[in-house]
Amino acid sequence: MTVQGVRMRARERTDASGDAEFGEWMSARQGALVRTAYLLTGSQHAAEDLVQATLTKLYLAWDRISDRQHVDAYARRALVNEHRSTWRRAHRRLEVLSDAVPEAPQAASEYDGEREAVWQFVQGLPPRQRAVIVLRYYEDLSEAEIADLLGISTGTVKSQASRALASLRDRVPAREEDR
Amino acid sequence: MNHEQLLREALAAKATEASVDLTLDDIRRSAGRRRWQTRRRVGAVLAVAAALVVGIPAAILLRPAGDGVSPAPAPSPTAPTTSSSPRPEGLDGIARGKDPQVAYLHGREVHQPDGTTARLPYGSSFVAGFTAYHGGWLLLDDLGGLRQYDNTGALVLRSQTGEAALAVSADQMRTAFVYGGHLRVGIATGMGQGESDLPVGNNARLVGFLGDSVVLNGYPDSPHVVDPGTGHTARVPGLEIAWCTAAGGDLVGGTVDSDGRGRVVSTSSARTLWTGDWVPDAFSPDGSRVLAVPVSSLNEPDEVAVLDARTGTVLARFSLAARDLAAAGRPVWEPSGDAVLFDVRETQGAQQAVLRLAVDGTVTRATDPAPLNGDAPGWVFATRP
């Protein structure tokens, strides 16, 4: 066997073991990724596309991720970055064309339930603000971690979250026992 | 239960509805496609570069004398580049100029150019646009919902979150908005007489007036000029998404394709006036100039520029990134057409203010700096033509 042939066989073995390792990680983590993706995008279809794009990026970069302990954090960053690039490609007026919240004159009390009203509210947030809310209240990330992920200042994270909460209070009244 | 806890519960509950079942083979296949697409993109860039190297001298040699019939090719404005500064300065060092010459909302106070004020029932922290209407106000909230208040401050009409928009005609006599899938055009100072109401569906997004008509995205599909009285529509040629209109003229600005290149088209001649790396965002009152942002930083512009609307020539530009600033909200032209106003915030600092970019390139502050924190209100300009 030539030197080149030996190198090719070694590469194939590395690829095969890397594939198996990636496949194992993917099976374990794709559920968590799609849940976050669903909250970010508001649509099952868009979430699937986002997760597939994220996993593809990770697959292509797998050999370069030397620290396997941080793959989850790497994957989350890739997911958020992919989502950001998607929303940046689309003009803000176009975003809602593909995923419009039905515009109807209805009060929050007309929703089936409080959680559904909150979800409707989250879906109507601009993409970056929605990302802040999902990362803060679903992923439980700190303001500094969110700022780092989204490439914005912690002050912006704080103001986006507080404005969203203020709007939420306005739109979804607290339950009687909380007043 | 407080609202933070409510958010946590609602998101956790909703997340369980999502599922996906991708296999390793699915990812291998999409990885293969992605590798190919990457190569193709690189190849295309190299091909364009090669064509430019060959094409420029050829164009000089072969350019025919004008025949007076064939339209000249649309010029491509110089690609924007962000100038760098070794030390971000934020708002420091920007001189204070005159107050805004347009009405604006700060907190709950509407400040008119003549110095008078009025109070709105909804604060500027939650408002994206507003205009006087039927003796009261029409407001766009920060979630894309529409609210109409009467002259007593009572809520007359309210949509939930969506993508409502407001537009004001060139003479400022008429106001258009989309509500509940209907395009409504009314006399701003009237009380409802003579209004038109056209069903346009929930995908229609109002861009602005164009003479007596309006431009809508998503109705019927791509950007169209729509006569609100008759419902007659005409496709805006050459645009995938319309961003702005010259309300008193025939120009529409927008983006061309998924890469988002900017373009201005003339609807009367069906001609593209220019295509380039600046995306038109707001035409000056007379339509001769347009404020634009770079394609490369479309949603969070790192630079703004004033272009000649008909040629795309850059007349003035201001790098937000070089000063550690971010634009917030929608910009607005002053009535003179000599300057544009926009609300900026320091991305690393703690201040916000309104800046004025004049067409001669000078930049001044139109307000005093205000503290920047979660509760501090910004400035929202009245919707203008």
Coordinates of C-alpha atoms in Angstrom, one line a residue:
Chain A
M1 CA 0.0 0.0 0.0
T2 CA 1.3 3.4 -0.9
V3 CA 1.8 6.2 1.7
Q4 CA -1.2 7.9 0.2
G5 CA -3.3 4.8 0.5
V6 CA -2.4 4.5 4.2
R7 CA -3.4 8.1 4.8
M8 CA -6.7 7.5 3.0
R9 CA -7.5 4.5 5.1
A10 CA -6.6 6.3 8.3
R11 CA -8.8 9.2 7.3
E12 CA -11.7 6.8 6.6
R13 CA -11.3 5.3 10.1
T14 CA -11.2 8.7 11.7
D15 CA -14.3 9.8 9.7
A16 CA -16.2 6.6 10.7
S17 CA -15.4 7.0 14.4
G18 CA -16.3 10.7 14.2
D19 CA -19.5 9.9 12.5
A20 CA -20.5 7.4 15.1
E21 CA -19.6 9.9 17.9
F22 CA -21.6 12.7 16.2
G23 CA -24.5 10.3 15.6
E24 CA -24.6 9.4 19.3
W25 CA -24.5 13.0 20.4
M26 CA -27.1 14.0 17.8
S27 CA -29.5 11.4 19.0
A28 CA -29.2 12.6 22.6
R29 CA -29.4 16.3 21.9
Q30 CA -31.6 17.0 18.9
G31 CA -34.8 17.0 21.0
A32 CA -33.5 19.8 23.2
L33 CA -32.3 21.7 20.1
V34 CA -35.7 21.5 18.4
R35 CA -37.5 22.7 21.5
T36 CA -35.4 25.8 21.7
A37 CA -35.6 26.2 17.9
Y38 CA -39.4 26.0 18.1
L39 CA -39.6 28.7 20.7
L40 CA -37.3 30.9 18.6
T41 CA -39.1 30.4 15.4
G42 CA -42.7 29.8 16.5
S43 CA -43.2 27.1 13.9
Q44 CA -42.5 23.4 13.8
H45 CA -41.5 23.5 10.2
A46 CA -39.0 26.4 10.7
A47 CA -37.7 24.7 13.8
E48 CA -36.9 21.5 11.9
D49 CA -35.1 23.5 9.2
L50 CA -33.2 25.4 11.8
V51 CA -32.1 22.3 13.7
Q52 CA -31.1 20.5 10.5
A53 CA -29.0 23.5 9.4
T54 CA -27.4 23.7 12.9
L55 CA -26.6 20.0 13.0
T56 CA -25.2 20.2 9.5
K57 CA -22.8 22.9 10.6
L58 CA -21.8 20.9 13.6
Y59 CA -21.3 17.8 11.5
L60 CA -19.0 19.7 9.2
A61 CA -17.1 21.2 12.1
W62 CA -17.1 18.1 14.3
D63 CA -13.4 17.2 13.8
R64 CA -12.5 20.8 14.8
I65 CA -14.4 20.8 18.0
S66 CA -11.6 19.6 20.2
D67 CA -13.4 20.1 23.5
R68 CA -16.2 17.6 23.6
Q69 CA -17.4 18.8 27.0
H70 CA -18.6 22.1 25.4
V71 CA -20.4 20.7 22.4
D72 CA -23.8 21.6 23.9
A73 CA -22.8 25.2 24.3
Y74 CA -21.2 25.2 20.8
A75 CA -24.5 23.7 19.4
R76 CA -26.6 26.4 21.1
R77 CA -24.4 29.1 19.7
A78 CA -24.6 27.6 16.3
L79 CA -28.4 27.4 16.6
V80 CA -28.7 31.0 17.7
N81 CA -26.3 32.2 15.0
E82 CA -28.1 30.3 12.3
H83 CA -31.4 31.8 13.5
R84 CA -29.9 35.3 13.5
S85 CA -28.6 34.9 10.0
T86 CA -32.0 33.8 8.9
W87 CA -33.8 36.7 10.4
R88 CA -31.2 39.1 9.1
R89 CA -31.6 37.8 5.6
A90 CA -35.3 38.6 5.7
H91 CA -36.4 42.1 6.1
R92 CA -38.4 42.8 9.2
R93 CA -41.5 43.4 7.2
L94 CA -41.0 40.0 5.4
E95 CA -40.6 38.0 8.6
V96 CA -44.2 38.1 9.4
L97 CA -45.2 37.4 5.8
S98 CA -44.2 33.8 6.3
D99 CA -45.4 33.5 9.9
A100 CA -48.0 36.0 10.5
V101 CA -49.8 36.2 13.8
P102 CA -53.4 36.5 12.9
E103 CA -54.3 40.1 13.3
A104 CA -57.8 40.3 14.8
P105 CA -59.3 42.6 17.3
Q106 CA -59.4 40.3 20.3
A107 CA -58.7 40.8 23.9
A108 CA -56.2 38.7 25.9
S109 CA -59.2 37.2 27.8
E110 CA -60.5 35.6 24.6
Y111 CA -57.6 33.3 24.4
D112 CA -58.1 29.7 25.6
G113 CA -55.7 30.0 28.4
E114 CA -53.1 32.1 30.1
R115 CA -50.2 30.1 28.7
E116 CA -51.6 30.4 25.2
A117 CA -51.9 34.1 25.6
V118 CA -48.3 34.3 26.7
W119 CA -47.2 32.2 23.8
Q120 CA -49.1 34.5 21.4
F121 CA -47.3 37.4 23.0
V122 CA -43.9 35.7 22.6
Q123 CA -44.6 34.9 19.0
G124 CA -45.4 38.6 18.3
L125 CA -42.1 39.8 19.6
P126 CA -39.5 41.0 17.2
P127 CA -36.9 38.2 16.6
R128 CA -34.1 39.6 18.7
Q129 CA -36.4 40.3 21.6
R130 CA -38.0 36.9 21.3
A131 CA -34.5 35.3 21.4
V132 CA -33.7 37.3 24.6
I133 CA -36.9 36.0 26.2
V134 CA -36.4 32.4 25.1
L135 CA -32.8 32.3 26.2
R136 CA -33.5 34.0 29.5
Y137 CA -36.7 32.2 30.5
Y138 CA -36.5 28.9 28.8
E139 CA -32.7 28.2 28.5
D140 CA -32.1 30.0 31.9
L141 CA -29.0 31.7 30.6
S142 CA -27.6 34.7 32.4
E143 CA -27.8 38.2 30.8
A144 CA -24.1 38.1 30.1
E145 CA -24.4 34.7 28.3
I146 CA -27.3 36.0 26.2
A147 CA -25.4 39.2 25.4
D148 CA -22.4 37.1 24.3
L149 CA -24.6 34.8 22.2
L150 CA -26.5 37.5 20.5
G151 CA -23.6 39.9 20.1
I152 CA -25.3 42.7 22.0
S153 CA -24.6 44.5 25.2
T154 CA -25.9 43.3 28.6
G155 CA -27.7 46.6 28.8
T156 CA -29.6 45.8 25.6
V157 CA -30.5 42.3 27.0
K158 CA -31.8 43.9 30.2
S159 CA -33.8 46.6 28.4
Q160 CA -35.3 44.1 25.9
A161 CA -36.3 41.7 28.6
S162 CA -37.8 44.4 30.8
R163 CA -39.7 46.0 28.0
A164 CA -41.1 42.6 27.0
L165 CA -42.1 41.9 30.6
A166 CA -43.8 45.3 30.8
S167 CA -45.7 44.7 27.6
L168 CA -46.7 41.2 28.9
R169 CA -48.0 42.7 32.1
D170 CA -50.1 45.1 30.0
R171 CA -51.4 42.4 27.7
V172 CA -51.8 39.4 30.0
P173 CA -53.2 40.6 33.3
A174 CA -52.0 38.8 36.4
R175 CA -54.2 36.3 38.0
E176 CA -56.6 37.5 40.7
E177 CA -54.5 36.0 43.6
D178 CA -51.4 37.9 42.4
R179 CA -53.1 41.3 42.6
Chain B
M1 CA -47.5 33.9 40.1
N2 CA -45.5 36.7 38.6
H3 CA -45.1 37.3 34.9
E4 CA -41.5 35.9 34.8
Q5 CA -42.7 32.6 36.3
L6 CA -45.6 32.7 33.9
L7 CA -43.2 33.1 31.0
R8 CA -41.1 30.2 32.2
E9 CA -44.1 27.9 32.5
A10 CA -45.7 28.9 29.2
L11 CA -42.4 28.4 27.3
A12 CA -41.7 25.1 28.9
A13 CA -45.2 23.9 28.1
K14 CA -45.1 25.0 24.6
A15 CA -41.6 23.6 23.9
T16 CA -42.9 20.1 24.5
E17 CA -45.0 20.4 21.3
A18 CA -41.9 20.4 19.2
S19 CA -40.3 17.2 17.9
V20 CA -37.9 16.2 15.2
D21 CA -36.5 12.9 14.0
L22 CA -33.4 13.5 11.9
T23 CA -31.1 10.7 11.1
L24 CA -27.3 10.8 10.6
D25 CA -28.0 10.1 6.9
D26 CA -30.2 13.2 6.7
I27 CA -27.3 15.3 8.1
R28 CA -24.7 13.6 5.9
R29 CA -26.8 14.5 2.8
S30 CA -27.4 18.1 3.8
A31 CA -23.7 18.4 4.6
G32 CA -22.9 17.2 1.1
R33 CA -25.2 19.8 -0.4
R34 CA -23.8 22.5 1.8
R35 CA -20.2 21.7 0.8
W36 CA -21.3 22.0 -2.8
Q37 CA -23.1 25.3 -2.3
T38 CA -20.1 26.7 -0.6
R39 CA -17.9 25.8 -3.5
R40 CA -20.4 27.2 -5.9
R41 CA -20.6 30.5 -4.0
V42 CA -16.8 30.8 -4.0
G43 CA -16.7 29.9 -7.7
A44 CA -19.3 32.6 -8.5
V45 CA -17.4 35.2 -6.6
L46 CA -14.2 34.3 -8.4
A47 CA -16.0 34.4 -11.7
V48 CA -17.4 37.8 -11.1
A49 CA -14.0 39.1 -10.0
A50 CA -12.5 37.7 -13.2
A51 CA -15.2 39.2 -15.3
L52 CA -14.6 42.6 -13.7
V53 CA -10.9 42.4 -14.4
V54 CA -11.5 41.6 -18.1
G55 CA -14.7 43.7 -18.4
I56 CA -13.5 47.1 -17.3
P57 CA -11.0 47.7 -20.0
A58 CA -13.4 46.2 -22.6
A59 CA -16.1 48.6 -21.5
I60 CA -13.8 51.5 -22.0
L61 CA -12.9 50.4 -25.5
L62 CA -16.3 49.2 -26.6
R63 CA -18.7 51.7 -25.1
P64 CA -20.8 53.0 -27.9
A65 CA -21.9 56.6 -28.2
G66 CA -25.3 57.2 -26.7
D67 CA -28.0 56.3 -29.1
G68 CA -30.7 58.2 -27.2
V69 CA -32.9 55.2 -27.2
S70 CA -31.3 52.4 -25.1
P71 CA -31.5 53.2 -21.4
A72 CA -28.2 53.5 -19.8
P73 CA -27.4 50.5 -17.5
A74 CA -28.4 51.2 -13.9
P75 CA -25.4 52.4 -12.0
S76 CA -24.3 50.4 -9.0
P77 CA -23.4 52.7 -6.0
T78 CA -20.2 52.2 -4.3
A79 CA -20.3 49.4 -1.7
P80 CA -20.5 50.8 1.8
T81 CA -17.5 50.3 4.0
T82 CA -17.5 50.9 7.7
S83 CA -14.8 53.3 8.7
S84 CA -13.1 52.3 12.0
S85 CA -12.2 54.4 15.0
P86 CA -9.6 53.3 17.5
R87 CA -11.7 54.4 20.4
P88 CA -15.5 54.5 20.3
E89 CA -16.8 57.9 21.3
G90 CA -20.5 57.3 21.6
L91 CA -22.4 60.6 21.7
D92 CA -19.4 62.6 23.1
G93 CA -18.2 65.4 20.9
I94 CA -21.3 65.6 18.7
A95 CA -22.4 69.2 18.8
R96 CA -26.0 70.1 19.8
G97 CA -28.0 71.5 16.9
K98 CA -31.5 72.7 16.7
D99 CA -34.5 70.7 18.1
P100 CA -36.2 68.2 15.8
Q101 CA -38.3 70.0 13.2
V102 CA -40.9 67.2 13.2
A103 CA -43.3 66.0 15.9
Y104 CA -42.0 63.4 18.2
L105 CA -43.0 61.3 21.2
H106 CA -40.8 61.2 24.3
G107 CA -42.3 59.4 27.2
R108 CA -46.0 60.1 26.8
E109 CA -45.5 63.7 25.6
V110 CA -45.9 64.5 21.9
H111 CA -43.7 67.5 21.1
Q112 CA -44.7 69.6 18.1
P113 CA -42.1 71.7 16.2
D114 CA -43.9 74.8 17.4
G115 CA -43.2 73.9 21.0
T116 CA -46.7 72.8 22.0
T117 CA -47.2 69.4 23.6
A118 CA -49.9 66.8 23.9
R119 CA -50.2 63.8 26.0
L120 CA -50.7 60.2 24.6
P121 CA -52.3 57.4 26.6
Y122 CA -49.4 55.1 25.7
G123 CA -45.7 55.8 26.3
S124 CA -42.9 55.9 23.7
S125 CA -41.2 52.8 25.2
F126 CA -44.0 50.8 23.6
V127 CA -44.7 52.9 20.5
A128 CA -43.2 52.4 17.0
G129 CA -45.1 55.1 15.2
F130 CA -48.0 57.4 15.6
T131 CA -50.1 60.0 13.8
A132 CA -53.1 62.3 14.6
Y133 CA -56.3 60.8 13.3
H134 CA -60.0 61.7 13.6
G135 CA -59.3 64.1 16.5
G136 CA -57.4 61.4 18.4
W137 CA -54.4 59.2 17.6
L138 CA -53.4 56.1 15.7
L139 CA -50.5 54.3 17.3
L140 CA -48.4 51.4 16.3
D141 CA -47.2 49.6 19.3
D142 CA -43.8 47.9 19.5
L143 CA -45.3 44.5 18.8
G144 CA -46.8 45.5 15.5
G145 CA -50.3 46.0 16.9
L146 CA -52.5 49.0 16.0
R147 CA -54.4 51.2 18.5
Q148 CA -56.8 54.0 17.8
Y149 CA -57.6 56.5 20.6
D150 CA -60.3 59.1 20.4
N151 CA -59.9 62.7 21.5
T152 CA -60.7 61.7 25.1
G153 CA -57.9 59.1 25.2
A154 CA -60.4 56.2 25.1
L155 CA -59.3 53.2 23.1
V156 CA -61.5 52.9 20.0
L157 CA -59.8 50.1 18.2
R158 CA -57.0 47.7 19.0
S159 CA -55.4 44.8 17.2
Q160 CA -53.3 42.1 18.9
T161 CA -49.7 41.6 17.9
G162 CA -49.3 41.6 14.1
E163 CA -47.6 43.7 11.6
A164 CA -49.7 46.8 11.3
A165 CA -48.3 49.9 9.6
L166 CA -49.2 53.5 9.2
A167 CA -48.7 55.7 6.2
V168 CA -49.4 59.3 5.6
S169 CA -50.0 60.9 2.1
A170 CA -47.7 63.5 0.7
D171 CA -50.1 66.3 1.5
Q172 CA -50.6 64.8 5.0
M173 CA -54.3 64.8 4.5
R174 CA -54.8 61.1 4.3
T175 CA -53.8 58.2 6.5
A176 CA -53.6 54.6 5.5
F177 CA -53.4 51.5 7.7
V178 CA -54.1 47.8 7.5
Y179 CA -56.3 46.4 10.2
G180 CA -57.9 43.0 10.4
G181 CA -57.0 42.2 6.9
H182 CA -58.5 45.4 5.5
L183 CA -56.7 48.4 4.0
R184 CA -58.3 51.5 5.3
V185 CA -57.6 55.0 4.0
G186 CA -59.2 57.9 5.8
I187 CA -59.1 61.6 6.0
A188 CA -56.8 62.4 8.9
T189 CA -58.8 65.3 10.2
G190 CA -62.2 63.9 9.3
M191 CA -64.5 61.8 11.3
G192 CA -64.8 58.8 9.1
Q193 CA -66.6 60.1 6.1
G194 CA -65.3 59.1 2.7
E195 CA -63.0 56.4 3.9
S196 CA -62.2 53.5 1.8
D197 CA -62.0 49.9 3.0
L198 CA -60.4 47.2 0.9
P199 CA -60.0 43.6 1.9
V200 CA -56.4 42.7 1.4
G201 CA -55.9 39.7 3.7
N202 CA -53.6 39.1 6.6
N203 CA -50.4 38.9 4.6
A204 CA -50.6 42.5 3.3
R205 CA -48.0 44.8 4.7
L206 CA -48.4 48.5 4.1
V207 CA -45.3 50.3 2.8
G208 CA -46.5 53.8 2.0
F209 CA -48.4 56.1 -0.2
L210 CA -47.5 56.6 -3.8
G211 CA -49.6 59.5 -5.0
D212 CA -53.3 58.5 -4.5
S213 CA -52.4 54.9 -4.3
V214 CA -50.5 52.9 -1.7
V215 CA -47.8 50.2 -2.0
L216 CA -48.3 46.9 -0.2
N217 CA -46.1 43.9 0.2
G218 CA -47.8 40.6 0.2
Y219 CA -50.8 41.7 -1.7
P220 CA -51.5 39.9 -3.9
D221 CA -48.0 38.5 -3.4
S222 CA -45.0 40.6 -4.3
P223 CA -45.0 44.4 -3.9
H224 CA -47.9 46.0 -5.7
V225 CA -49.3 49.5 -6.2
V226 CA -52.9 49.4 -5.0
D227 CA -55.7 51.9 -5.6
P228 CA -57.5 51.8 -2.3
G229 CA -60.8 53.0 -4.0
T230 CA -61.0 50.6 -6.9
G231 CA -58.8 47.8 -5.7
H232 CA -56.8 47.9 -8.9
T233 CA -53.3 46.6 -8.5
A234 CA -50.1 46.9 -10.5
R235 CA -46.9 45.0 -9.8
V236 CA -43.9 47.1 -8.7
P237 CA -41.3 45.9 -11.1
G238 CA -38.0 44.5 -10.1
L239 CA -38.5 44.4 -6.3
E240 CA -38.9 41.4 -4.0
I241 CA -39.7 43.5 -1.0
A242 CA -40.6 47.2 -1.0
W243 CA -39.2 49.2 1.9
C244 CA -40.2 52.8 1.2
T245 CA -42.1 55.0 -1.2
A246 CA -41.6 58.6 -2.4
A247 CA -45.2 59.5 -1.3
G248 CA -45.5 62.4 -3.8
G249 CA -43.7 60.8 -6.7
D250 CA -43.3 57.5 -8.5
L251 CA -40.3 56.0 -6.8
V252 CA -40.2 52.8 -4.7
G253 CA -37.2 51.5 -2.9
G254 CA -36.6 48.0 -1.6
T255 CA -34.6 44.9 -1.9
V256 CA -34.1 42.7 -4.9
D257 CA -33.6 39.1 -3.8
S258 CA -32.7 36.9 -0.9
D259 CA -29.2 38.5 -0.8
G260 CA -31.1 41.7 -0.1
R261 CA -29.4 44.1 -2.6
G262 CA -31.0 47.5 -2.6
R263 CA -32.8 49.1 -5.5
V264 CA -34.9 52.1 -6.5
V265 CA -37.4 51.7 -9.3
S266 CA -39.6 54.2 -11.1
T267 CA -43.2 52.9 -11.3
S268 CA -44.2 55.3 -14.0
S269 CA -41.4 54.2 -16.4
A270 CA -41.1 50.7 -15.0
R271 CA -37.3 51.2 -14.9
T272 CA -34.7 50.3 -12.4
L273 CA -32.9 53.5 -11.5
W274 CA -30.1 51.8 -9.6
T275 CA -29.2 48.6 -7.8
G276 CA -26.5 48.4 -5.1
D277 CA -25.3 47.6 -1.7
W278 CA -27.3 50.2 0.1
V279 CA -30.9 49.5 0.9
P280 CA -33.3 52.5 0.6
D281 CA -35.1 53.1 3.9
A282 CA -36.8 56.5 3.7
F283 CA -37.3 59.0 0.9
S284 CA -37.0 62.7 1.5
P285 CA -40.2 64.7 1.3
D286 CA -39.6 65.6 -2.4
G287 CA -38.3 62.2 -3.3
S288 CA -35.0 63.4 -4.5
R289 CA -32.9 61.8 -1.8
V290 CA -33.2 58.6 0.2
L291 CA -31.8 57.5 3.5
A292 CA -30.2 54.0 3.1
V293 CA -28.5 51.4 5.2
P294 CA -25.9 48.8 4.1
V295 CA -27.1 45.4 2.9
S296 CA -24.5 43.9 5.1
S297 CA -26.1 45.2 8.3
L298 CA -29.7 45.4 7.3
N299 CA -31.5 44.8 10.6
E300 CA -28.9 46.4 12.8
P301 CA -27.3 49.0 10.6
D302 CA -23.7 49.9 11.4
E303 CA -23.9 52.9 9.0
V304 CA -26.5 55.2 7.4
A305 CA -26.2 57.2 4.3
V306 CA -28.1 59.8 2.3
L307 CA -28.2 58.9 -1.4
D308 CA -29.3 60.6 -4.5
A309 CA -32.6 58.7 -5.0
R310 CA -32.4 58.6 -8.8
T311 CA -28.7 57.6 -9.2
G312 CA -27.7 56.0 -5.9
T313 CA -24.8 58.3 -5.5
V314 CA -23.7 58.7 -1.9
L315 CA -24.2 62.3 -0.7
A316 CA -23.4 61.8 3.0
R317 CA -22.7 58.9 5.3
F318 CA -22.3 58.3 9.0
S319 CA -20.7 55.3 10.6
L320 CA -22.7 54.3 13.7
A321 CA -20.3 51.4 14.5
A322 CA -17.2 53.7 14.5
R323 CA -18.9 55.7 17.3
D324 CA -20.2 52.7 19.2
L325 CA -23.8 53.6 18.4
A326 CA -26.9 51.7 17.3
A327 CA -29.9 53.1 15.6
A328 CA -33.2 52.5 17.2
G329 CA -36.6 53.0 15.7
R330 CA -37.5 54.5 12.3
P331 CA -35.7 57.5 10.9
V332 CA -37.6 60.5 9.6
W333 CA -36.8 63.3 7.2
E334 CA -37.3 66.9 8.3
P335 CA -39.7 68.8 6.2
S336 CA -37.0 70.8 4.5
G337 CA -35.5 67.6 3.0
D338 CA -32.0 68.8 4.1
A339 CA -31.6 66.4 7.0
V340 CA -32.7 63.1 8.5
L341 CA -33.3 62.4 12.1
F342 CA -32.7 59.1 13.9
D343 CA -32.7 57.8 17.5
V344 CA -29.4 56.3 18.5
R345 CA -28.2 54.5 21.6
E346 CA -24.6 53.9 22.8
T347 CA -24.0 50.1 22.6
Q348 CA -21.3 50.3 25.3
G349 CA -22.2 53.5 27.1
A350 CA -25.2 54.7 28.9
Q351 CA -26.7 57.5 26.7
Q352 CA -29.2 57.9 24.0
A353 CA -30.2 60.9 21.8
V354 CA -31.6 61.9 18.4
L355 CA -29.0 62.7 15.8
R356 CA -29.4 64.8 12.6
L357 CA -27.5 63.8 9.5
A358 CA -27.6 66.6 7.0
V359 CA -27.1 66.1 3.3
D360 CA -23.9 68.1 3.5
G361 CA -22.5 65.3 5.8
T362 CA -22.6 67.2 9.1
V363 CA -23.9 65.4 12.1
T364 CA -25.4 67.1 15.1
R365 CA -27.5 66.2 18.1
A366 CA -31.2 67.2 17.9
T367 CA -31.8 66.5 21.6
D368 CA -29.8 66.4 24.8
P369 CA -28.5 63.0 25.7
A370 CA -30.8 61.0 28.0
P371 CA -29.8 58.1 30.2
L372 CA -30.1 54.7 28.7
N373 CA -31.7 52.1 30.9
G374 CA -34.6 49.7 30.8
D375 CA -37.1 52.4 31.9
A376 CA -35.8 55.4 30.1
P377 CA -38.0 56.3 27.1
G378 CA -36.6 56.9 23.7
W379 CA -37.9 59.1 20.9
V380 CA -40.4 58.1 18.4
F381 CA -41.1 60.3 15.4
A382 CA -44.6 61.0 14.0
T383 CA -45.2 59.1 10.9
R384 CA -44.5 61.3 7.9
P385 CA -44.8 60.9 4.1

